[in-house]
JSON list of C-alpha atoms in Angstrom, two decimals:
[
{"chain": "E", "resi": 1, "resn": "UNK", "atom": "CA", "xyz": [88.58, 81.70, 103.11]},
{"chain": "E", "resi": 2, "resn": "UNK", "atom": "CA", "xyz": [86.01, 78.89, 103.06]},
{"chain": "E", "resi": 3, "resn": "UNK", "atom": "CA", "xyz": [85.71, 78.90, 99.26]},
{"chain": "E", "resi": 4, "resn": "UNK", "atom": "CA", "xyz": [89.51, 78.94, 98.98]},
{"chain": "E", "resi": 5, "resn": "UNK", "atom": "CA", "xyz": [89.84, 76.04, 101.44]},
{"chain": "E", "resi": 6, "resn": "UNK", "atom": "CA", "xyz": [87.21, 74.07, 99.51]},
{"chain": "E", "resi": 7, "resn": "UNK", "atom": "CA", "xyz": [88.99, 74.73, 96.19]},
{"chain": "E", "resi": 8, "resn": "UNK", "atom": "CA", "xyz": [92.34, 73.65, 97.65]},
{"chain": "E", "resi": 9, "resn": "UNK", "atom": "CA", "xyz": [90.77, 70.44, 98.97]},
{"chain": "E", "resi": 10, "resn": "UNK", "atom": "CA", "xyz": [89.29, 69.70, 95.54]},
{"chain": "E", "resi": 11, "resn": "UNK", "atom": "CA", "xyz": [92.48, 70.71, 93.66]},
{"chain": "E", "resi": 12, "resn": "UNK", "atom": "CA", "xyz": [90.51, 73.49, 91.97]},
{"chain": "E", "resi": 13, "resn": "UNK", "atom": "CA", "xyz": [92.42, 76.56, 93.18]},
{"chain": "E", "resi": 14, "resn": "UNK", "atom": "CA", "xyz": [94.29, 78.61, 90.59]},
{"chain": "E", "resi": 15, "resn": "UNK", "atom": "CA", "xyz": [97.06, 81.13, 91.10]},
{"chain": "E", "resi": 16, "resn": "UNK", "atom": "CA", "xyz": [96.23, 84.81, 90.62]},
{"chain": "E", "resi": 17, "resn": "UNK", "atom": "CA", "xyz": [98.66, 84.68, 87.67]},
{"chain": "E", "resi": 18, "resn": "UNK", "atom": "CA", "xyz": [96.55, 82.02, 85.93]},
{"chain": "E", "resi": 19, "resn": "UNK", "atom": "CA", "xyz": [94.19, 82.82, 83.09]},
{"chain": "E", "resi": 20, "resn": "UNK", "atom": "CA", "xyz": [90.70, 82.26, 84.47]},
{"chain": "E", "resi": 21, "resn": "UNK", "atom": "CA", "xyz": [87.74, 80.93, 82.52]},
{"chain": "E", "resi": 22, "resn": "UNK", "atom": "CA", "xyz": [84.13, 82.08, 82.55]},
{"chain": "E", "resi": 23, "resn": "UNK", "atom": "CA", "xyz": [82.47, 80.62, 85.63]},
{"chain": "E", "resi": 24, "resn": "UNK", "atom": "CA", "xyz": [85.61, 80.73, 87.78]},
{"chain": "E", "resi": 25, "resn": "UNK", "atom": "CA", "xyz": [85.34, 82.53, 91.11]},
{"chain": "E", "resi": 26, "resn": "UNK", "atom": "CA", "xyz": [87.60, 85.51, 91.70]},
{"chain": "E", "resi": 27, "resn": "UNK", "atom": "CA", "xyz": [88.86, 85.74, 95.29]},
{"chain": "E", "resi": 28, "resn": "UNK", "atom": "CA", "xyz": [89.81, 89.28, 96.23]},
{"chain": "E", "resi": 29, "resn": "UNK", "atom": "CA", "xyz": [92.04, 90.43, 99.06]},
{"chain": "E", "resi": 30, "resn": "UNK", "atom": "CA", "xyz": [95.39, 89.31, 100.41]},
{"chain": "E", "resi": 31, "resn": "UNK", "atom": "CA", "xyz": [94.53, 85.74, 101.32]},
{"chain": "E", "resi": 32, "resn": "UNK", "atom": "CA", "xyz": [92.13, 83.34, 102.94]},
{"chain": "E", "resi": 33, "resn": "UNK", "atom": "CA", "xyz": [93.29, 83.95, 106.51]},
{"chain": "E", "resi": 34, "resn": "UNK", "atom": "CA", "xyz": [90.18, 85.87, 107.60]},
{"chain": "E", "resi": 35, "resn": "UNK", "atom": "CA", "xyz": [87.15, 87.82, 106.45]},
{"chain": "E", "resi": 36, "resn": "UNK", "atom": "CA", "xyz": [89.29, 90.97, 106.65]},
{"chain": "E", "resi": 37, "resn": "UNK", "atom": "CA", "xyz": [91.92, 89.59, 104.26]},
{"chain": "E", "resi": 38, "resn": "UNK", "atom": "CA", "xyz": [89.40, 87.93, 101.92]},
{"chain": "E", "resi": 39, "resn": "UNK", "atom": "CA", "xyz": [86.60, 90.51, 101.73]},
{"chain": "E", "resi": 40, "resn": "UNK", "atom": "CA", "xyz": [84.95, 89.80, 98.38]},
{"chain": "E", "resi": 41, "resn": "UNK", "atom": "CA", "xyz": [84.46, 87.31, 95.57]},
{"chain": "E", "resi": 42, "resn": "UNK", "atom": "CA", "xyz": [82.91, 87.50, 92.14]},
{"chain": "E", "resi": 43, "resn": "UNK", "atom": "CA", "xyz": [82.35, 85.26, 89.13]},
{"chain": "E", "resi": 44, "resn": "UNK", "atom": "CA", "xyz": [84.26, 85.61, 85.86]},
{"chain": "E", "resi": 45, "resn": "UNK", "atom": "CA", "xyz": [81.75, 86.38, 83.11]},
{"chain": "E", "resi": 46, "resn": "UNK", "atom": "CA", "xyz": [84.12, 86.99, 80.22]},
{"chain": "E", "resi": 47, "resn": "UNK", "atom": "CA", "xyz": [87.81, 86.74, 79.40]},
{"chain": "E", "resi": 48, "resn": "UNK", "atom": "CA", "xyz": [89.06, 89.16, 76.76]},
{"chain": "E", "resi": 49, "resn": "UNK", "atom": "CA", "xyz": [91.85, 88.38, 74.24]},
{"chain": "E", "resi": 50, "resn": "UNK", "atom": "CA", "xyz": [94.22, 90.75, 76.05]},
{"chain": "E", "resi": 51, "resn": "UNK", "atom": "CA", "xyz": [93.68, 88.89, 79.35]},
{"chain": "E", "resi": 52, "resn": "UNK", "atom": "CA", "xyz": [91.21, 91.40, 80.80]},
{"chain": "E", "resi": 53, "resn": "UNK", "atom": "CA", "xyz": [88.23, 89.97, 82.63]},
{"chain": "E", "resi": 54, "resn": "UNK", "atom": "CA", "xyz": [84.68, 91.05, 83.24]},
{"chain": "E", "resi": 55, "resn": "UNK", "atom": "CA", "xyz": [83.11, 89.85, 86.48]},
{"chain": "E", "resi": 56, "resn": "UNK", "atom": "CA", "xyz": [79.66, 89.69, 87.99]},
{"chain": "E", "resi": 57, "resn": "UNK", "atom": "CA", "xyz": [79.77, 90.89, 91.59]},
{"chain": "E", "resi": 58, "resn": "UNK", "atom": "CA", "xyz": [77.08, 90.63, 94.25]},
{"chain": "E", "resi": 59, "resn": "UNK", "atom": "CA", "xyz": [76.60, 93.04, 97.14]},
{"chain": "E", "resi": 60, "resn": "UNK", "atom": "CA", "xyz": [78.59, 95.63, 95.23]},
{"chain": "E", "resi": 61, "resn": "UNK", "atom": "CA", "xyz": [76.24, 98.19, 93.76]},
{"chain": "E", "resi": 62, "resn": "UNK", "atom": "CA", "xyz": [74.64, 101.48, 94.56]},
{"chain": "E", "resi": 63, "resn": "UNK", "atom": "CA", "xyz": [72.00, 100.07, 96.91]},
{"chain": "E", "resi": 64, "resn": "UNK", "atom": "CA", "xyz": [72.36, 101.16, 100.55]},
{"chain": "E", "resi": 65, "resn": "UNK", "atom": "CA", "xyz": [75.98, 100.36, 101.42]},
{"chain": "E", "resi": 66, "resn": "UNK", "atom": "CA", "xyz": [76.36, 98.33, 98.22]},
{"chain": "E", "resi": 67, "resn": "UNK", "atom": "CA", "xyz": [74.17, 95.55, 99.58]},
{"chain": "E", "resi": 68, "resn": "UNK", "atom": "CA", "xyz": [71.77, 93.46, 97.55]},
{"chain": "E", "resi": 69, "resn": "UNK", "atom": "CA", "xyz": [72.92, 94.83, 94.21]},
{"chain": "E", "resi": 70, "resn": "UNK", "atom": "CA", "xyz": [74.63, 92.98, 91.40]},
{"chain": "E", "resi": 71, "resn": "UNK", "atom": "CA", "xyz": [77.09, 94.78, 89.15]},
{"chain": "E", "resi": 72, "resn": "UNK", "atom": "CA", "xyz": [78.99, 93.93, 85.99]},
{"chain": "E", "resi": 73, "resn": "UNK", "atom": "CA", "xyz": [82.58, 94.91, 86.70]},
{"chain": "E", "resi": 74, "resn": "UNK", "atom": "CA", "xyz": [85.20, 95.56, 84.06]},
{"chain": "E", "resi": 75, "resn": "UNK", "atom": "CA", "xyz": [86.77, 94.72, 81.83]},
{"chain": "E", "resi": 76, "resn": "UNK", "atom": "CA", "xyz": [89.99, 95.09, 83.81]},
{"chain": "E", "resi": 77, "resn": "UNK", "atom": "CA", "xyz": [93.36, 93.36, 83.77]},
{"chain": "E", "resi": 78, "resn": "UNK", "atom": "CA", "xyz": [93.67, 91.08, 86.81]},
{"chain": "E", "resi": 79, "resn": "UNK", "atom": "CA", "xyz": [97.09, 92.56, 87.62]},
{"chain": "E", "resi": 80, "resn": "UNK", "atom": "CA", "xyz": [95.43, 95.98, 87.85]},
{"chain": "E", "resi": 81, "resn": "UNK", "atom": "CA", "xyz": [92.72, 94.81, 90.24]},
{"chain": "E", "resi": 82, "resn": "UNK", "atom": "CA", "xyz": [94.10, 96.65, 93.26]},
{"chain": "E", "resi": 83, "resn": "UNK", "atom": "CA", "xyz": [94.00, 100.01, 91.50]},
{"chain": "E", "resi": 84, "resn": "UNK", "atom": "CA", "xyz": [90.75, 99.23, 89.64]},
{"chain": "E", "resi": 85, "resn": "UNK", "atom": "CA", "xyz": [88.80, 97.54, 92.47]},
{"chain": "E", "resi": 86, "resn": "UNK", "atom": "CA", "xyz": [90.66, 98.65, 95.57]},
{"chain": "E", "resi": 87, "resn": "UNK", "atom": "CA", "xyz": [91.85, 95.11, 96.32]},
{"chain": "E", "resi": 88, "resn": "UNK", "atom": "CA", "xyz": [94.09, 92.57, 94.60]},
{"chain": "E", "resi": 89, "resn": "UNK", "atom": "CA", "xyz": [93.12, 89.10, 93.42]},
{"chain": "E", "resi": 90, "resn": "UNK", "atom": "CA", "xyz": [94.75, 86.38, 95.54]},
{"chain": "E", "resi": 91, "resn": "UNK", "atom": "CA", "xyz": [93.32, 83.33, 93.76]},
{"chain": "E", "resi": 92, "resn": "UNK", "atom": "CA", "xyz": [90.69, 81.89, 91.46]},
{"chain": "E", "resi": 93, "resn": "UNK", "atom": "CA", "xyz": [88.52, 78.89, 92.29]},
{"chain": "E", "resi": 94, "resn": "UNK", "atom": "CA", "xyz": [87.17, 76.69, 89.52]},
{"chain": "E", "resi": 95, "resn": "UNK", "atom": "CA", "xyz": [83.83, 75.24, 90.68]}
]
């Protein structure tokens, strides 16, 4: 939630229905209320013509428990994030 709160304070938060740009942060979960409801974030690496995105995710790979690894994720349609990633996108932050 800290990144979300920062983005709101800077007027840099985008709706999950927005089209992100490379470099935007993807905030996964159901909201910024707690670590449980905002468990992961990634950076948009690429936006495809059909609206799909590719992200770069940290602590998400095959290392022990997914820690310390970086993965390239996608492309996937943001609206399909819950089925593709196991969690929805609740916002984007534009740093």
